[in-house]
GROMACS .gro file of C-alpha atoms in nm:
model
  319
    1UNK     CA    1   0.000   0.000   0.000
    2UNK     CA    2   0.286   0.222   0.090
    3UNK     CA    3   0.458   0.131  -0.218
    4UNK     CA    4   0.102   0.195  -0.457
    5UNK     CA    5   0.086   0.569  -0.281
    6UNK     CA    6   0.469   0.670  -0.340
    7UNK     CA    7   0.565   0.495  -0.662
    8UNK     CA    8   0.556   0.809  -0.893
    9UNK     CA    9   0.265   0.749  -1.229
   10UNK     CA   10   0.225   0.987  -1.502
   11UNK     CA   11   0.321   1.383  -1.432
   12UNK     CA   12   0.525   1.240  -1.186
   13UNK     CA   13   0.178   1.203  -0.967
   14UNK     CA   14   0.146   0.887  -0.757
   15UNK     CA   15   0.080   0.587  -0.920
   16UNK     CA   16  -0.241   0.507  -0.743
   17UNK     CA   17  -0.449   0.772  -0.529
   18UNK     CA   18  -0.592   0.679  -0.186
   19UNK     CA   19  -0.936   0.598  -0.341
   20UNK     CA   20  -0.811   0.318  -0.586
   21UNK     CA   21  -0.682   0.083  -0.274
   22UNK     CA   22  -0.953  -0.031  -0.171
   23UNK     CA   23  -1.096  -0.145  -0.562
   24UNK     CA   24  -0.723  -0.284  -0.621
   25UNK     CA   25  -0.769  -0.537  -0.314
   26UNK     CA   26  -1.107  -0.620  -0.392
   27UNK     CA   27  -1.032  -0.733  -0.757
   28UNK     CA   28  -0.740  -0.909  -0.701
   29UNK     CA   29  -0.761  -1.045  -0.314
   30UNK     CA   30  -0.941  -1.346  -0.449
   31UNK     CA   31  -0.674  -1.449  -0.720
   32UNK     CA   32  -0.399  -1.395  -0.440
   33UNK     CA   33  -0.588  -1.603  -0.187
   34UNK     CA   34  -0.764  -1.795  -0.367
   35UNK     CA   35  -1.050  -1.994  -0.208
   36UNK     CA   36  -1.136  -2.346  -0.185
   37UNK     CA   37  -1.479  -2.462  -0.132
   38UNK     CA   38  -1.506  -2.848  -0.253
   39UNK     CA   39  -1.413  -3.112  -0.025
   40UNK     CA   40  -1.090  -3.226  -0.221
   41UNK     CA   41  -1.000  -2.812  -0.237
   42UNK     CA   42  -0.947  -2.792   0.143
   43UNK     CA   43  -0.795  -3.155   0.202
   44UNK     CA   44  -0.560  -3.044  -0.082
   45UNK     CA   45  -0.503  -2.651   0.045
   46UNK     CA   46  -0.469  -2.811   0.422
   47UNK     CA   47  -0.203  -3.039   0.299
   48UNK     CA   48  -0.002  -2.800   0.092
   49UNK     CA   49  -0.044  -2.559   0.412
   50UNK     CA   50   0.163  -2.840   0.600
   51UNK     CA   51   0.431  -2.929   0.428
   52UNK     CA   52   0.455  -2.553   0.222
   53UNK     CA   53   0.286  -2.260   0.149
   54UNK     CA   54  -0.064  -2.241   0.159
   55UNK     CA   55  -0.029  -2.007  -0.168
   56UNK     CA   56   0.223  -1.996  -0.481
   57UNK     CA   57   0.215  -1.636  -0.470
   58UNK     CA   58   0.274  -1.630  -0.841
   59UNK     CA   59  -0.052  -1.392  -0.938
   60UNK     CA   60   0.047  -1.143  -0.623
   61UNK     CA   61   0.406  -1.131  -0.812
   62UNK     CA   62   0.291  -1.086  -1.131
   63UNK     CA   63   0.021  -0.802  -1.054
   64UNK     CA   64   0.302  -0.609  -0.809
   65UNK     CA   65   0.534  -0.630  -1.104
   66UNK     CA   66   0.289  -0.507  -1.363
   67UNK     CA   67   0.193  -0.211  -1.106
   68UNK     CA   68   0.597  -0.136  -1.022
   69UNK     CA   69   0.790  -0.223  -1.320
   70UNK     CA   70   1.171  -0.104  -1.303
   71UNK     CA   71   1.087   0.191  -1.047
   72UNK     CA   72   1.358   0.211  -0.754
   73UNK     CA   73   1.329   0.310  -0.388
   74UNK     CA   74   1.486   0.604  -0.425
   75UNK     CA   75   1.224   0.731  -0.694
   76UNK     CA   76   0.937   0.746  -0.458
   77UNK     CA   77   0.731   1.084  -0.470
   78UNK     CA   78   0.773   1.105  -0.059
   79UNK     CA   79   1.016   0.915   0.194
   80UNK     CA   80   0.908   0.600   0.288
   81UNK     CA   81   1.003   0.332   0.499
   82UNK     CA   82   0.926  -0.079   0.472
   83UNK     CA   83   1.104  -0.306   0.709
   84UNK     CA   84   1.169  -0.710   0.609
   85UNK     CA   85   1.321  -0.994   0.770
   86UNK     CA   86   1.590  -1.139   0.589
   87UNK     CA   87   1.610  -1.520   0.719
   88UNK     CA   88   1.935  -1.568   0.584
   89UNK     CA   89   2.093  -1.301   0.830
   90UNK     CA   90   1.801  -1.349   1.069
   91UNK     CA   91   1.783  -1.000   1.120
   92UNK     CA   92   1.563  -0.710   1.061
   93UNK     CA   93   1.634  -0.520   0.695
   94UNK     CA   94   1.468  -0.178   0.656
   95UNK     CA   95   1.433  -0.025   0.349
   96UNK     CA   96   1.401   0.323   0.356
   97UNK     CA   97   1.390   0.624   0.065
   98UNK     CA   98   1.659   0.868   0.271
   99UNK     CA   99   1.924   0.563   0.304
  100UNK     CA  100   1.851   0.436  -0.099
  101UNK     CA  101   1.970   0.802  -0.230
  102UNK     CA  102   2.304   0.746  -0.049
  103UNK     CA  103   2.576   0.686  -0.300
  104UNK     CA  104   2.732   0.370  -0.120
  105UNK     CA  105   2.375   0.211  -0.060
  106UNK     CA  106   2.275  -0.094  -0.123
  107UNK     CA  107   1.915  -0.080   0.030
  108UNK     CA  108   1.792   0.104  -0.384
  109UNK     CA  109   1.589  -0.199  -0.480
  110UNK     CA  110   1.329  -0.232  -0.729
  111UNK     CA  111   0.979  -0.157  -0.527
  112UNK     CA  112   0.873  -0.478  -0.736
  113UNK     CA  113   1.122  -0.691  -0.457
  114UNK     CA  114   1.090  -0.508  -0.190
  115UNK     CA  115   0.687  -0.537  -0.213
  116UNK     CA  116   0.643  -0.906  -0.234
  117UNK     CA  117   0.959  -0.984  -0.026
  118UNK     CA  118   0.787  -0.780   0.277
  119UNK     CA  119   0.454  -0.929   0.155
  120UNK     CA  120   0.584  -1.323   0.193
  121UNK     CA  121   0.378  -1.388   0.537
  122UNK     CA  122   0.534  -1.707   0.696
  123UNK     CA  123   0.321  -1.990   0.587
  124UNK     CA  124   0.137  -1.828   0.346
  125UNK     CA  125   0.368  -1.694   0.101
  126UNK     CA  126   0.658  -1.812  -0.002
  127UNK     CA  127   0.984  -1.666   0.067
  128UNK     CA  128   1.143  -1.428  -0.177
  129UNK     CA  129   1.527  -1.390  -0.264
  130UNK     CA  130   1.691  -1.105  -0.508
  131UNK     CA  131   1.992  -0.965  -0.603
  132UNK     CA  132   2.026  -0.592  -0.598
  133UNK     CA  133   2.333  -0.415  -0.780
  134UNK     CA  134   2.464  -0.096  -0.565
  135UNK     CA  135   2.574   0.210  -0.804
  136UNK     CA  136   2.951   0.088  -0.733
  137UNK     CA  137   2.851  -0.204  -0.943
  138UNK     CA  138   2.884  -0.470  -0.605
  139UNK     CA  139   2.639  -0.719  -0.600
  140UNK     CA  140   2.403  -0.769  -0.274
  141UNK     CA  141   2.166  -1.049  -0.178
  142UNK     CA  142   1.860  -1.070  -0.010
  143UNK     CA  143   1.672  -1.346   0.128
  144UNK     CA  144   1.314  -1.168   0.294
  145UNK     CA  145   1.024  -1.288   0.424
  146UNK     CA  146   0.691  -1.053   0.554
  147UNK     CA  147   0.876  -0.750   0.765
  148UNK     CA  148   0.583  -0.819   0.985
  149UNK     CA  149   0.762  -1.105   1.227
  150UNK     CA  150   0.947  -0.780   1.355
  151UNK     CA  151   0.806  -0.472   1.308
  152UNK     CA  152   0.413  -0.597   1.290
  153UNK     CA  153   0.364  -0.265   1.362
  154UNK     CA  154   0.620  -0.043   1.145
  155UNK     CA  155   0.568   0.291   1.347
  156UNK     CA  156   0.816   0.287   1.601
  157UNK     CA  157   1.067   0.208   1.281
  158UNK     CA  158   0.934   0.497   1.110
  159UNK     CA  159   1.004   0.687   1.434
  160UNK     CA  160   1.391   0.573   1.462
  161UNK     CA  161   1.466   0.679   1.093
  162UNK     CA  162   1.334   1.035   1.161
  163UNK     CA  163   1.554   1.030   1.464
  164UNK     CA  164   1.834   0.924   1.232
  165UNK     CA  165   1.828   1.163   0.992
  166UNK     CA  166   1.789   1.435   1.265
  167UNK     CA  167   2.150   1.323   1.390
  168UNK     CA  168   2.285   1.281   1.052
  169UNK     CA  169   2.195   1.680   0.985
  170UNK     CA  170   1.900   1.603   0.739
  171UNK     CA  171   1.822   1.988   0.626
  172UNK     CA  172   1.486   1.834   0.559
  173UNK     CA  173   1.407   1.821   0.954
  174UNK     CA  174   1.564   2.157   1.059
  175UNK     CA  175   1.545   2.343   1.314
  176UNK     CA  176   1.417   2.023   1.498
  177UNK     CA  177   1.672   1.899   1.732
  178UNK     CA  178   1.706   1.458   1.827
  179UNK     CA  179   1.557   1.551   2.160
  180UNK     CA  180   1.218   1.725   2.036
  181UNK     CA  181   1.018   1.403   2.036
  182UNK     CA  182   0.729   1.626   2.167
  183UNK     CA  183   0.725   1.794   1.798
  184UNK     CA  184   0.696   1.437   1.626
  185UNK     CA  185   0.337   1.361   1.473
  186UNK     CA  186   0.250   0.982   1.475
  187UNK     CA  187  -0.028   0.822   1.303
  188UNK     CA  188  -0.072   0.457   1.321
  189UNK     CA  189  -0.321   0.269   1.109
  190UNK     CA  190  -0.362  -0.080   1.219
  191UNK     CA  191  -0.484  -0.370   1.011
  192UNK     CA  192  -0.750  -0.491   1.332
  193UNK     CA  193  -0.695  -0.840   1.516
  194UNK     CA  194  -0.908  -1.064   1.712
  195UNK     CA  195  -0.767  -0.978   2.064
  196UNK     CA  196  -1.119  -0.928   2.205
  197UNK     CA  197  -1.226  -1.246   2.123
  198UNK     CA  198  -0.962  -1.458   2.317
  199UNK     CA  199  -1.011  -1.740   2.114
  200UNK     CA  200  -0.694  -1.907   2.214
  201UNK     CA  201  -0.620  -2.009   2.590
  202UNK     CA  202  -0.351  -2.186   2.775
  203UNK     CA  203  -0.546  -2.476   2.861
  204UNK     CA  204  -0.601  -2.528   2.457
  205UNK     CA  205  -0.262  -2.451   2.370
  206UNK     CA  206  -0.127  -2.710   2.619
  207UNK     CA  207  -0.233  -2.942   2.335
  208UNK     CA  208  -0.122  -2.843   2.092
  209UNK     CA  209   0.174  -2.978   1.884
  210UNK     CA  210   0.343  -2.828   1.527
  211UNK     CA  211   0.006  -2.912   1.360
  212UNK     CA  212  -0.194  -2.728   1.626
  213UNK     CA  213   0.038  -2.425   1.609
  214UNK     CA  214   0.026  -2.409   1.251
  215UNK     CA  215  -0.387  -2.506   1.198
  216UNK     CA  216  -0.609  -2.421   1.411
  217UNK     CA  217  -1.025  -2.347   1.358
  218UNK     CA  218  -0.882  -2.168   1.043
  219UNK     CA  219  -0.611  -1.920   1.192
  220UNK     CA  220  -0.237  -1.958   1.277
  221UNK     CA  221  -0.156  -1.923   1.585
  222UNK     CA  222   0.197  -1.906   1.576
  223UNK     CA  223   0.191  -1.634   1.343
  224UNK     CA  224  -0.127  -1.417   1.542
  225UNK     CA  225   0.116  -1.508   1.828
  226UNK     CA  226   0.440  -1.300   1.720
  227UNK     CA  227   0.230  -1.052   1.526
  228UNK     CA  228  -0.016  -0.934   1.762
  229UNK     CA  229   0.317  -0.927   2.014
  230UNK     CA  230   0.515  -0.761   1.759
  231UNK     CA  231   0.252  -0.519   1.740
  232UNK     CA  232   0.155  -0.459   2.076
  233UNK     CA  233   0.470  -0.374   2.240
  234UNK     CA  234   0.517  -0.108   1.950
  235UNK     CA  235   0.197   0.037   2.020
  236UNK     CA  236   0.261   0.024   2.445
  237UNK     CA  237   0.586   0.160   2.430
  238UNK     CA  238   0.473   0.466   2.194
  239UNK     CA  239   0.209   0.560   2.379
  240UNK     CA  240   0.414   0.585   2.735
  241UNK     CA  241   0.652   0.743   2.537
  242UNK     CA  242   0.454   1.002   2.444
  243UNK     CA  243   0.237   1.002   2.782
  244UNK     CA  244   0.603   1.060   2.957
  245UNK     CA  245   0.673   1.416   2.688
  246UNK     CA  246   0.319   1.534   2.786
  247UNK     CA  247   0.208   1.523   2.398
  248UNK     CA  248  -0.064   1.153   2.445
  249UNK     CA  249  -0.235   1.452   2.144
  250UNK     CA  250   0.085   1.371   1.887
  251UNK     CA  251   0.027   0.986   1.880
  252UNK     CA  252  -0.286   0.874   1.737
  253UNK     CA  253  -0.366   0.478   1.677
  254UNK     CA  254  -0.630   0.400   1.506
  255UNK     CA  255  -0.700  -0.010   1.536
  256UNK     CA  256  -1.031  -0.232   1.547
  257UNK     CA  257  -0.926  -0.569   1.848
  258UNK     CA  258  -1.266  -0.636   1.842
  259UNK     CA  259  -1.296  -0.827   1.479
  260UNK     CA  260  -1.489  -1.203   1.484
  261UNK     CA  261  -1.436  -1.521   1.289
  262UNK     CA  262  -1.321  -1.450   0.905
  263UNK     CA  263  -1.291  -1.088   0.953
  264UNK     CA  264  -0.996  -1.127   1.198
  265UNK     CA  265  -0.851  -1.432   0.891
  266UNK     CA  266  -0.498  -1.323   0.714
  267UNK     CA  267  -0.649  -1.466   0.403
  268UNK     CA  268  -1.008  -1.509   0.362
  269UNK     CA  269  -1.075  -1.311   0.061
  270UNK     CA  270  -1.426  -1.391  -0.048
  271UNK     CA  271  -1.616  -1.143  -0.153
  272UNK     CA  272  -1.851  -1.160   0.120
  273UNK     CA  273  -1.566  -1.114   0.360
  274UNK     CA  274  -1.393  -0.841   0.190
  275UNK     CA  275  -1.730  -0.637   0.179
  276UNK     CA  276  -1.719  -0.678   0.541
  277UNK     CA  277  -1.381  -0.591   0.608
  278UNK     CA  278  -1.438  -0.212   0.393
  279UNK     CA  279  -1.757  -0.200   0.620
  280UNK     CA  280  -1.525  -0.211   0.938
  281UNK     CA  281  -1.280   0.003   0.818
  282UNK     CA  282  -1.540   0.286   0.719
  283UNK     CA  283  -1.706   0.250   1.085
  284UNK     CA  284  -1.393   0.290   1.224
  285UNK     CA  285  -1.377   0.562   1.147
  286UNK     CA  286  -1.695   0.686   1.343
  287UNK     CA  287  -1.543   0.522   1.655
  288UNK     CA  288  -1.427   0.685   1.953
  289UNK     CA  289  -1.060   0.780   1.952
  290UNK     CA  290  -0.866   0.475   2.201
  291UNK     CA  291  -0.570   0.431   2.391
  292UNK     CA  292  -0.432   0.081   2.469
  293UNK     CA  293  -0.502   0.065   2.820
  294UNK     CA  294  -0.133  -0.045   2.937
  295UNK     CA  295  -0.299  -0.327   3.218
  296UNK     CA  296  -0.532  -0.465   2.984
  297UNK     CA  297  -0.376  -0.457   2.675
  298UNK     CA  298  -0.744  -0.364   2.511
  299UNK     CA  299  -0.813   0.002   2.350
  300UNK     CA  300  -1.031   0.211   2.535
  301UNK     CA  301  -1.227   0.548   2.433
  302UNK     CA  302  -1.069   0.842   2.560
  303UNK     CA  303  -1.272   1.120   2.723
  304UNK     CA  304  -1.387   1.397   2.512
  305UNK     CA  305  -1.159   1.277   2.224
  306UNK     CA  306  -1.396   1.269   1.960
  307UNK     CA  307  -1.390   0.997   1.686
  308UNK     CA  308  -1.128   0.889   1.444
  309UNK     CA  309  -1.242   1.091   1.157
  310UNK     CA  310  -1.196   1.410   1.354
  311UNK     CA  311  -0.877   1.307   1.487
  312UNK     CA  312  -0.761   1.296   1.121
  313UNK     CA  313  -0.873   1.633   1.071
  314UNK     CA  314  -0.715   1.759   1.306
  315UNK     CA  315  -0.409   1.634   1.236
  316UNK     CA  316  -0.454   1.774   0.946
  317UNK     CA  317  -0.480   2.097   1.027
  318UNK     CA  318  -0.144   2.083   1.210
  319UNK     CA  319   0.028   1.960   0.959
   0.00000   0.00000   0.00000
């Protein structure tokens, strides 16, 4: 999504606007996921989700590719920033606009691999692995899966590569010095999750083997497991962070925990779903603005703080 906003289209205008995102993942959703009904489908899709990934991820690659073409990081209209995991190094690789337009970088991919390498959900997806050429001619290899298994929730790495360019003397972020956290604006858009529903428990999980872990009433536990954690300690230690500078108005997160059954899914994308999820998302935005209550772990409305939508607007206007 990042990538469809910031690629630069025709007049050197974003590829895609805000208001073709949601068409784009209603079209092709169903071709990416694709569903199985008949009896021999889901033994077939179960299997394969055992022993490899539940999808080929061929049609995902060939749409993002279509979309992309040759275009580089360093091309995008505004700075971005997309963390992976690359399993090969087993750590964390962030790829971000400011650090592509450095000569020595090696981080100026093709949008193309960086999209379905952070898009390759453990599981799911398969893996992805690319070479990328730095302008010294050296080559560099990458071996990614879904940047999600670390930064579920990318904010707080959005946050440190601000901070980064403030102490490398970015002119783009004077007069503000590393310390002025308080003048940072934060908003945080999550995808929803299930937390409200508790639908796992200890005594279940006690269980449970590799099988149980990996397939369970439709989900994956493992993976709601690290990226609900992932996600949540982002989102806790933001919001004390900002609760300690005084500024709890600077830091907005905007997330549904309450979603049920196939809403809550990674990849149910029938159309009756889908319609569902764009329903949620639009009332969402008529919800009260929440804070993660840090003892519960579960958002709560904040007094007087008006809804999402004119939390947005505000924002706006200070922007």
């Amino acid at each position: 999504m990042t990538a469809m906003l910031a690629a630069p289209g025709k007049n050197n205008r974003p590829l895609f606007a805000a208001k073709d995102i949601k068409p784009f993942y209603l079209q092709n959703s169903p071709q990416i996921f694709p569903q199985k009904s008949d009896l021999l489908g889901l033994i077939t899709s179960t299997l394969r989700f055992v022993v490899g990934p539940k999808y080929d991820g061929e049609y995902l690659h060939q749409v993002v590719r279509e979309k992309l073409g040759e275009t580089r990081l360093h091309e995008t209209l505004t700075n971005v920033v997309i963390p992976t995991f690359d399993i090969k190094n087993l750590q964390p690789t962030v790829f971000s606009t400011y650090q592509a337009k450095a000569r020595s970088s090696c981080l100026d991919a093709r949008l193309v691999d960086i999209c379905i390498g952070t898009s390759a959900a453990p599981t799911y997806l398969p893996a992805y692995y690319f070479k990328n050429i730095d302008k010294q001619g050296n080559p560099h290899e990458f071996n990614l899966i879904d940047g999600g298994v670390a930064a579920n929730n990318p904010a707080l790495v959005a946050i440190s590569e601000v901070t980064k360019q403030i102490f490398d003397g970015n002119p783009d972020f004077f007069p503000v010095k590393p310390a002025d956290y308080g003048r940072f604006l934060v908003i945080s858009v999550g995808t929803g999750s299930a937390k409200a529903e508790r639908k796992y428990s200890a005594k279940k999980a006690a269980k449970w083997g590799v099988l149980g872990w990996l397939i369970n009433g439709g989900s994956t536990p493992i993976v709601d497991v690290f990226t609900q954690a992932s996600a949540d300690m982002v989102d806790f230690h933001i919001s004390v962070f900002f609760q300690a500078l005084h500024s709890e108005q600077n830091y907005l997160r905007i997330q549904d925990d309450t979603l049920t059954g196939t809403l809550s899914s990674v990849d149910i994308a029938t159309k009756e779903n889908l319609e569902k999820l764009v329903l949620t998302g639009q009332n969402l935005l008529n919800k009260p603005v929440s804070r993660v209550n840090l003892h519960t772990g579960l958002f709560e409305p904040i007094q007087n703080g008006g809804t999402n939508a004119d939390a947005l607007n505000n924002q706006k206007r200070h922007t």
